[in-house]
Every structure is written in C-alpha cells, then in structure tokens.
C-alpha positions as a Python dict, from the first residue, in 0.01 Angstrom:
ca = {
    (1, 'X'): (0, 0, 0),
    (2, 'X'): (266, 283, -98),
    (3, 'X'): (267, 444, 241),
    (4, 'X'): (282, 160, 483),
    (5, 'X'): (677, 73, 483),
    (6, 'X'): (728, 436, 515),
    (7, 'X'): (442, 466, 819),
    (8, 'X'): (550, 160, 998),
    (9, 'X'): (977, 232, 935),
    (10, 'X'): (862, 574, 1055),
    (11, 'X'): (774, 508, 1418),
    (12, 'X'): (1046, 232, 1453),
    (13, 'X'): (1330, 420, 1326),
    (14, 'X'): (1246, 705, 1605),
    (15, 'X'): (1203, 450, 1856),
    (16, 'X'): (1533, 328, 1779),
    (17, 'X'): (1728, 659, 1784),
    (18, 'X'): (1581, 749, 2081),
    (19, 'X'): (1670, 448, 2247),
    (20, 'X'): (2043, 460, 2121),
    (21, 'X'): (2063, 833, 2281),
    (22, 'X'): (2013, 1067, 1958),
    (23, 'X'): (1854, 1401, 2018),
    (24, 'X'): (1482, 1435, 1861),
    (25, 'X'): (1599, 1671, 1600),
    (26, 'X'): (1810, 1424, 1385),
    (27, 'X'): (1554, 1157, 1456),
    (28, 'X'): (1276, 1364, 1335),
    (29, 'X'): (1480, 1527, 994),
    (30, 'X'): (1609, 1171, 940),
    (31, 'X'): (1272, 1043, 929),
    (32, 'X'): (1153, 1285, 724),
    (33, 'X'): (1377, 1237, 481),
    (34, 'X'): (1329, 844, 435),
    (35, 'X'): (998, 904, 430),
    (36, 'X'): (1009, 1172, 150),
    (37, 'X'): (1198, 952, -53),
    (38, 'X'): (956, 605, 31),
    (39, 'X'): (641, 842, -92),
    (40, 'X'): (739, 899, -415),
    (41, 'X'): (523, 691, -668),
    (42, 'X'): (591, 581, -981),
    (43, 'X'): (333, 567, -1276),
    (44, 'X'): (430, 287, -1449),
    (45, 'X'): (257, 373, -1791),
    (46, 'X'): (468, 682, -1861),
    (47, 'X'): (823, 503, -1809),
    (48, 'X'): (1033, 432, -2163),
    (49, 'X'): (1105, 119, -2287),
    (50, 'X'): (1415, 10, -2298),
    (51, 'X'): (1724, 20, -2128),
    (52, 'X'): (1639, 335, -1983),
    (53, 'X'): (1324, 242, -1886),
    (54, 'X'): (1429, -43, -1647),
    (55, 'X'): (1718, 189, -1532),
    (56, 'X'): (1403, 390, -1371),
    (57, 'X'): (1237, 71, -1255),
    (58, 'X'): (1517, -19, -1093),
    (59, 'X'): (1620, 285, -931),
    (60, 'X'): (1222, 342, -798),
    (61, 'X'): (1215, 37, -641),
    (62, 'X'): (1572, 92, -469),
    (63, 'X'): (1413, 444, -376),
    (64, 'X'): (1117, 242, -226),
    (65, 'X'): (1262, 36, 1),
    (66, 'X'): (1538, 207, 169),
    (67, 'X'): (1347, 284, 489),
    (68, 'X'): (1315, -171, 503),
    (69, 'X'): (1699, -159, 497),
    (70, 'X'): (1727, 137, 761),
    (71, 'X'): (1492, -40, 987),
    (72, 'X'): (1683, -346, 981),
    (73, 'X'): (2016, -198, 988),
    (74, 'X'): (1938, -4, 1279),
    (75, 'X'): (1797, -301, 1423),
    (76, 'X'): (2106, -525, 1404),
    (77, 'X'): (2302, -255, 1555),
    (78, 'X'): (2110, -124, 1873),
    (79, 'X'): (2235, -375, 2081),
    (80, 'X'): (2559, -285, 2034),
    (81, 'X'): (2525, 64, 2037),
    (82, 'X'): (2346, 101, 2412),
    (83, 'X'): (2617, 28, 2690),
    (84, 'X'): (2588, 83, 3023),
    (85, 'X'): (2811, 107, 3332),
    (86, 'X'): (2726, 64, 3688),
    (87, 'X'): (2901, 152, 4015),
    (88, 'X'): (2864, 1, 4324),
    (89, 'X'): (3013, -90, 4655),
    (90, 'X'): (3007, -434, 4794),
    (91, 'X'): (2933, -537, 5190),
    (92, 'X'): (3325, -486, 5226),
    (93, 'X'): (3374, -150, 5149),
    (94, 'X'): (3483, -234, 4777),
    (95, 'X'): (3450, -75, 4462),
    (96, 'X'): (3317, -220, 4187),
    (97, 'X'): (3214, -172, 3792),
    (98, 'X'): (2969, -394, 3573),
    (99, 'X'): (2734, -325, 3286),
    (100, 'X'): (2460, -474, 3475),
    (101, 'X'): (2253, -354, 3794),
    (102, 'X'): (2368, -591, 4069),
    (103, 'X'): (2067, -739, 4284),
    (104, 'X'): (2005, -630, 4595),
    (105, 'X'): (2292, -354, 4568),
    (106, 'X'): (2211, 39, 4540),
    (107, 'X'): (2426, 136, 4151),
    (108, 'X'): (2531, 397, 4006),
    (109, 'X'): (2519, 462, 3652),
    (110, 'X'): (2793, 630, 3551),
    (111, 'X'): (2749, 693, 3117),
    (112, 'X'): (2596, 542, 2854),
    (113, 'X'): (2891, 448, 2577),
    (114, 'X'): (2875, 450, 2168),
    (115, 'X'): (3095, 230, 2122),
    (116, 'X'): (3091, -99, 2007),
    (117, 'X'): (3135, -393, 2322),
    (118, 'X'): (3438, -562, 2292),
    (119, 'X'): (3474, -965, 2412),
    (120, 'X'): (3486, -985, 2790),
    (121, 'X'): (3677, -1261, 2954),
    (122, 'X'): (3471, -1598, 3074),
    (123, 'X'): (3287, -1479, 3360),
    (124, 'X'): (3351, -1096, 3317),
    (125, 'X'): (3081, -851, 3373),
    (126, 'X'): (3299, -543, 3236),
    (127, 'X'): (3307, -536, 2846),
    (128, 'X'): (3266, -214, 2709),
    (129, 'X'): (3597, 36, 2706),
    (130, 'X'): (3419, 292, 2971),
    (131, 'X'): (3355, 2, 3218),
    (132, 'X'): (3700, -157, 3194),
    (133, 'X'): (3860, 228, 3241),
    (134, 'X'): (3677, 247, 3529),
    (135, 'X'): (3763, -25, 3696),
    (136, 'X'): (4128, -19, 3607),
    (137, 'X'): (4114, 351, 3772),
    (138, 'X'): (3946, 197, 4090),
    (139, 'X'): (4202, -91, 4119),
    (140, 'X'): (4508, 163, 4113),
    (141, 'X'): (4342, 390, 4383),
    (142, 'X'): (4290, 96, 4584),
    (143, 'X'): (4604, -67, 4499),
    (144, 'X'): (4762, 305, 4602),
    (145, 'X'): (4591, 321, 4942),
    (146, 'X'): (4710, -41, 5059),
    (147, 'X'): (5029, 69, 4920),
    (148, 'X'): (5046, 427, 5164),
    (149, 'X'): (4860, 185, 5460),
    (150, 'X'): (5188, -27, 5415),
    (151, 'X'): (5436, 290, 5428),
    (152, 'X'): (5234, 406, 5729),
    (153, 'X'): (5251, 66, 5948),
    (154, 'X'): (5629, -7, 5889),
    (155, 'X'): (5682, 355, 5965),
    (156, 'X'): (5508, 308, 6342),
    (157, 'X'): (5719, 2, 6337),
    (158, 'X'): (6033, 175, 6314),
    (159, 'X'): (5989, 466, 6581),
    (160, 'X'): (5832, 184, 6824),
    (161, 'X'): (6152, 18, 6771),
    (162, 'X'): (6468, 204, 6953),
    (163, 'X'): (6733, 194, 6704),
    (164, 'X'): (7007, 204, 6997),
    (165, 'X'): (6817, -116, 7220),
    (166, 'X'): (6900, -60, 7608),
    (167, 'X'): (7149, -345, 7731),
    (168, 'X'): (6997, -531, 8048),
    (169, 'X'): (7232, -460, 8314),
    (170, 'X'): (7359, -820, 8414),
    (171, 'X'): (7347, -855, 8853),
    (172, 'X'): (7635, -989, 9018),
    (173, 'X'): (7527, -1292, 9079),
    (174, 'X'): (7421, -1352, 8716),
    (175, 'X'): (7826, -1252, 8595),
    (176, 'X'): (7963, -1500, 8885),
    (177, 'X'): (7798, -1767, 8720),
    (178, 'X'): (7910, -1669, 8353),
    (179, 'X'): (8266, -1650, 8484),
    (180, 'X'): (8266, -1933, 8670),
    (181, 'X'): (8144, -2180, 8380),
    (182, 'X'): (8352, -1976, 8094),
    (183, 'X'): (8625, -2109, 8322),
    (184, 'X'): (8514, -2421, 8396),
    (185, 'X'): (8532, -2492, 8034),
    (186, 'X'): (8845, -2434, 8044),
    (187, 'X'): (9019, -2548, 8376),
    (188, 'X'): (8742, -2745, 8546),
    (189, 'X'): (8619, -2786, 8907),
    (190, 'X'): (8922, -2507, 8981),
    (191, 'X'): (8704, -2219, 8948),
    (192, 'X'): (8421, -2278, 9186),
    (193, 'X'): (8646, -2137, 9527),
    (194, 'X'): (8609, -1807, 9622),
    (195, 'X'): (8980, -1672, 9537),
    (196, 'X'): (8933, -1786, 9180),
    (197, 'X'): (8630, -1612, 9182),
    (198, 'X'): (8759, -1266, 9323),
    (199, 'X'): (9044, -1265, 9042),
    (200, 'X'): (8798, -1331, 8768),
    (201, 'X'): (8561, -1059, 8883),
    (202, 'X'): (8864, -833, 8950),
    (203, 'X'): (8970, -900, 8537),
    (204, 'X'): (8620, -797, 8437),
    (205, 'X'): (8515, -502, 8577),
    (206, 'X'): (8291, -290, 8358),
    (207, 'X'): (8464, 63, 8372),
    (208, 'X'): (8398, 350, 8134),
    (209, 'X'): (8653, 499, 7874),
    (210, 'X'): (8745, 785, 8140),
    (211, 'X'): (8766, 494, 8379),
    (212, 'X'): (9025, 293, 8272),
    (213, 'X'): (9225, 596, 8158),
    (214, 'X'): (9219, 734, 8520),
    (215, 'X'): (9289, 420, 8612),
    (216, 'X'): (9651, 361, 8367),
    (217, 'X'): (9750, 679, 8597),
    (218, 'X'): (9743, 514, 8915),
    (219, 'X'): (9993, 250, 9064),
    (220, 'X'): (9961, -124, 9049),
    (221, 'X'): (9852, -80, 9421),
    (222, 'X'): (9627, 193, 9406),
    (223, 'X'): (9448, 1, 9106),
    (224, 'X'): (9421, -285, 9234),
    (225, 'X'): (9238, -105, 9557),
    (226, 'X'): (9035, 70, 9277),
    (227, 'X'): (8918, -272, 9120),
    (228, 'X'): (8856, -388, 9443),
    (229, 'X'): (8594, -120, 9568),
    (230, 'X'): (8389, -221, 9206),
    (231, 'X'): (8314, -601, 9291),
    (232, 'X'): (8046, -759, 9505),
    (233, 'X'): (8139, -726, 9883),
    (234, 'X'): (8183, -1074, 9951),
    (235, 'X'): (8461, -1105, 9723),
    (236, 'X'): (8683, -797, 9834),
    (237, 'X'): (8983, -809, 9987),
    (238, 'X'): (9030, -602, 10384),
    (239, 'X'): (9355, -387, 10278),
}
C-alpha cells in the first residue's frame, strides 16, 4: 500500500517531536511535507527506457521512502536529545543535581537540555552540560559560605582573646619562694634565713617607671626606707 509508510511515519514522527520539545507548528508542516513527497505515485508504464528511465525509478523510490529514514533517524536520536535535570535537597540541608528523580525526595526540575549527554564518570548521576553547571554553581556557593562561616569564627576568636593578656599578680608568699630557690640554685641552704630573705625582696621590688625615677632622687637612706615600706611586714626592718 502507497499510503501506509507515509500514515504510520506520520503519527510517529509527531510523537517524536513532541516528545523532544518542538512546538506543534514545525511538527505539523514537517509532516506534511514528508508526507506530500511519500504520496506521490509513479505509473510505471509511462517512464522511458533507458538511462533516463531508471534515473526516475531510482529517484521515485528514494522519494518513497524518506519518511522510513526520518522515522528511524529520529528514533536513534531521541534519547539523546531529552535531558533532564533535577534539584533537590538531602536530609542534611544539601544541595544536590541529577538527571534522575531521587526516591523518596521532593525534585525540582530545573530545564530540559538539547544537547547531546556527554560520558559521566563511574557512578555519576550528572551528565548532561546543564546538570554539571549546576552543580558546579552549588558547590562554589557552598564552598563560599563555609569559607565566610570560617572568617566569622576566627574573627569571635580574636576579640574573645585580649591581645594585651592581664599578668596574674604573684602574692608575697608565692615571690619568697621563687627567690628563695633562684638562690638556692645558686648558693644553697644560705638563703632560707630571714635576713637573706629581706635583701632579696628588698632587690626586687616591683616599682613603676615614675617609681624608680623618684626614687634615683632620694638618698641611699631615704631609699632604702622607701624599699622597705614595699615588702611584706615580716621582713621590714624598725628604723
């Protein structure tokens, strides 16, 4: 039958252009025309012999079957001419991009590509160009908020930290004992009486800047009545 390749190529090549995303104008005009071109009949008795004669034959047939090679073409290539690219968001708050609908997760589809796939690593849901941009573009964001998380925690770091620390004020009885073994290192079992203890604590008084220039303006007697007052009681001398 004449008509049938053109009937049946008919409904499959609109099937196919719809499913690859073309609008129903160019399906419809590009059906027409294959099928315009399929309907044309040939009546074999008026064709010349000859060389021109099989030149006809030969270019009605070709005529005839076109629509059987669109079919089939179109066929091969649907596959790779639907993509599709999900987004979704996994129990831990993460982004993520494949070309198929995760189970069990609520996706997104983002776009529906035209071009071809391209090979995906072993494993890799993500194959077509619009998949892979997306998910490069959601590892960057992500990548940029650890990144300004970072910043923010050594920045709380640093004012919690004093950058001048406050010294511990050492007690009295806590510098005795650091005098008394710096000496004994030194000079032994000398340093434990309490004369050799009054001179050490009157050769390390903590005095200020203003202090010990007040005090280079006094006389050996009056600074040594100075030192004196800044020791620990016990160690002081009556004048």
């Amino acid at each position: 039958m004449p008509g049938a390749p053109s009937g049946l190529c008919s409904s499959t090549l609109s099937r196919i252009l719809h499913r690859a995303g073309c609008k129903v104008e160019a399906a419809s005009g590009l059906t027409l025309c294959l099928t315009g071109i399929a309907a044309e009949r040939v009546e074999w008795g008026r064709l010349m012999p000859g060389r021109h004669g099989a030149l006809m034959i030969l270019a009605t047939l070709f005529r005839k079957f076109i629509p059987w090679f669109c079919c089939a073409a179109l066929l091969v290539a649907a596959p790779a001419v639907v993509s599709r690219t999900y987004k979704w968001v996994d129990e831990n708050g993460l982004t993520h991009y494949s070309e198929t609908r995760p189970a069990g997760q609520e996706a997104e589809e983002l776009s529906s590509g035209s071009r071809p796939s391209v090979k995906a690593a072993d494993g890799d849901d993500c194959s077509s160009l619009v998949c892979r941009a997306a998910r490069l573009e959601s590892e960057r964001k992500q990548q940029q908020r650890a990144e300004q998380e970072k910043r923010e925690a050594a920045a709380k770091a640093a004012a919690a930290t004093p950058v001048f620390p406050t010294p511990v004020k050492e007690t009295d009885d806590e510098k005795i004992a650091r005098l008394v073994a710096e000496c004994k290192r030194s000079r032994g079992s000398k340093c434990d009486s309490d004369e050799e203890k009054r001179r050490m604590l009157l050769q390390n008084v903590d005095l200020t800047q203003a202090e010990r220039r007040a005090l280079r303006g006094l006389s050996p007697t009056q600074q040594r009545r100075a030192l004196n007052q800044r020791i620990p009681k016990r160690y002081r001398n009556i004048d």
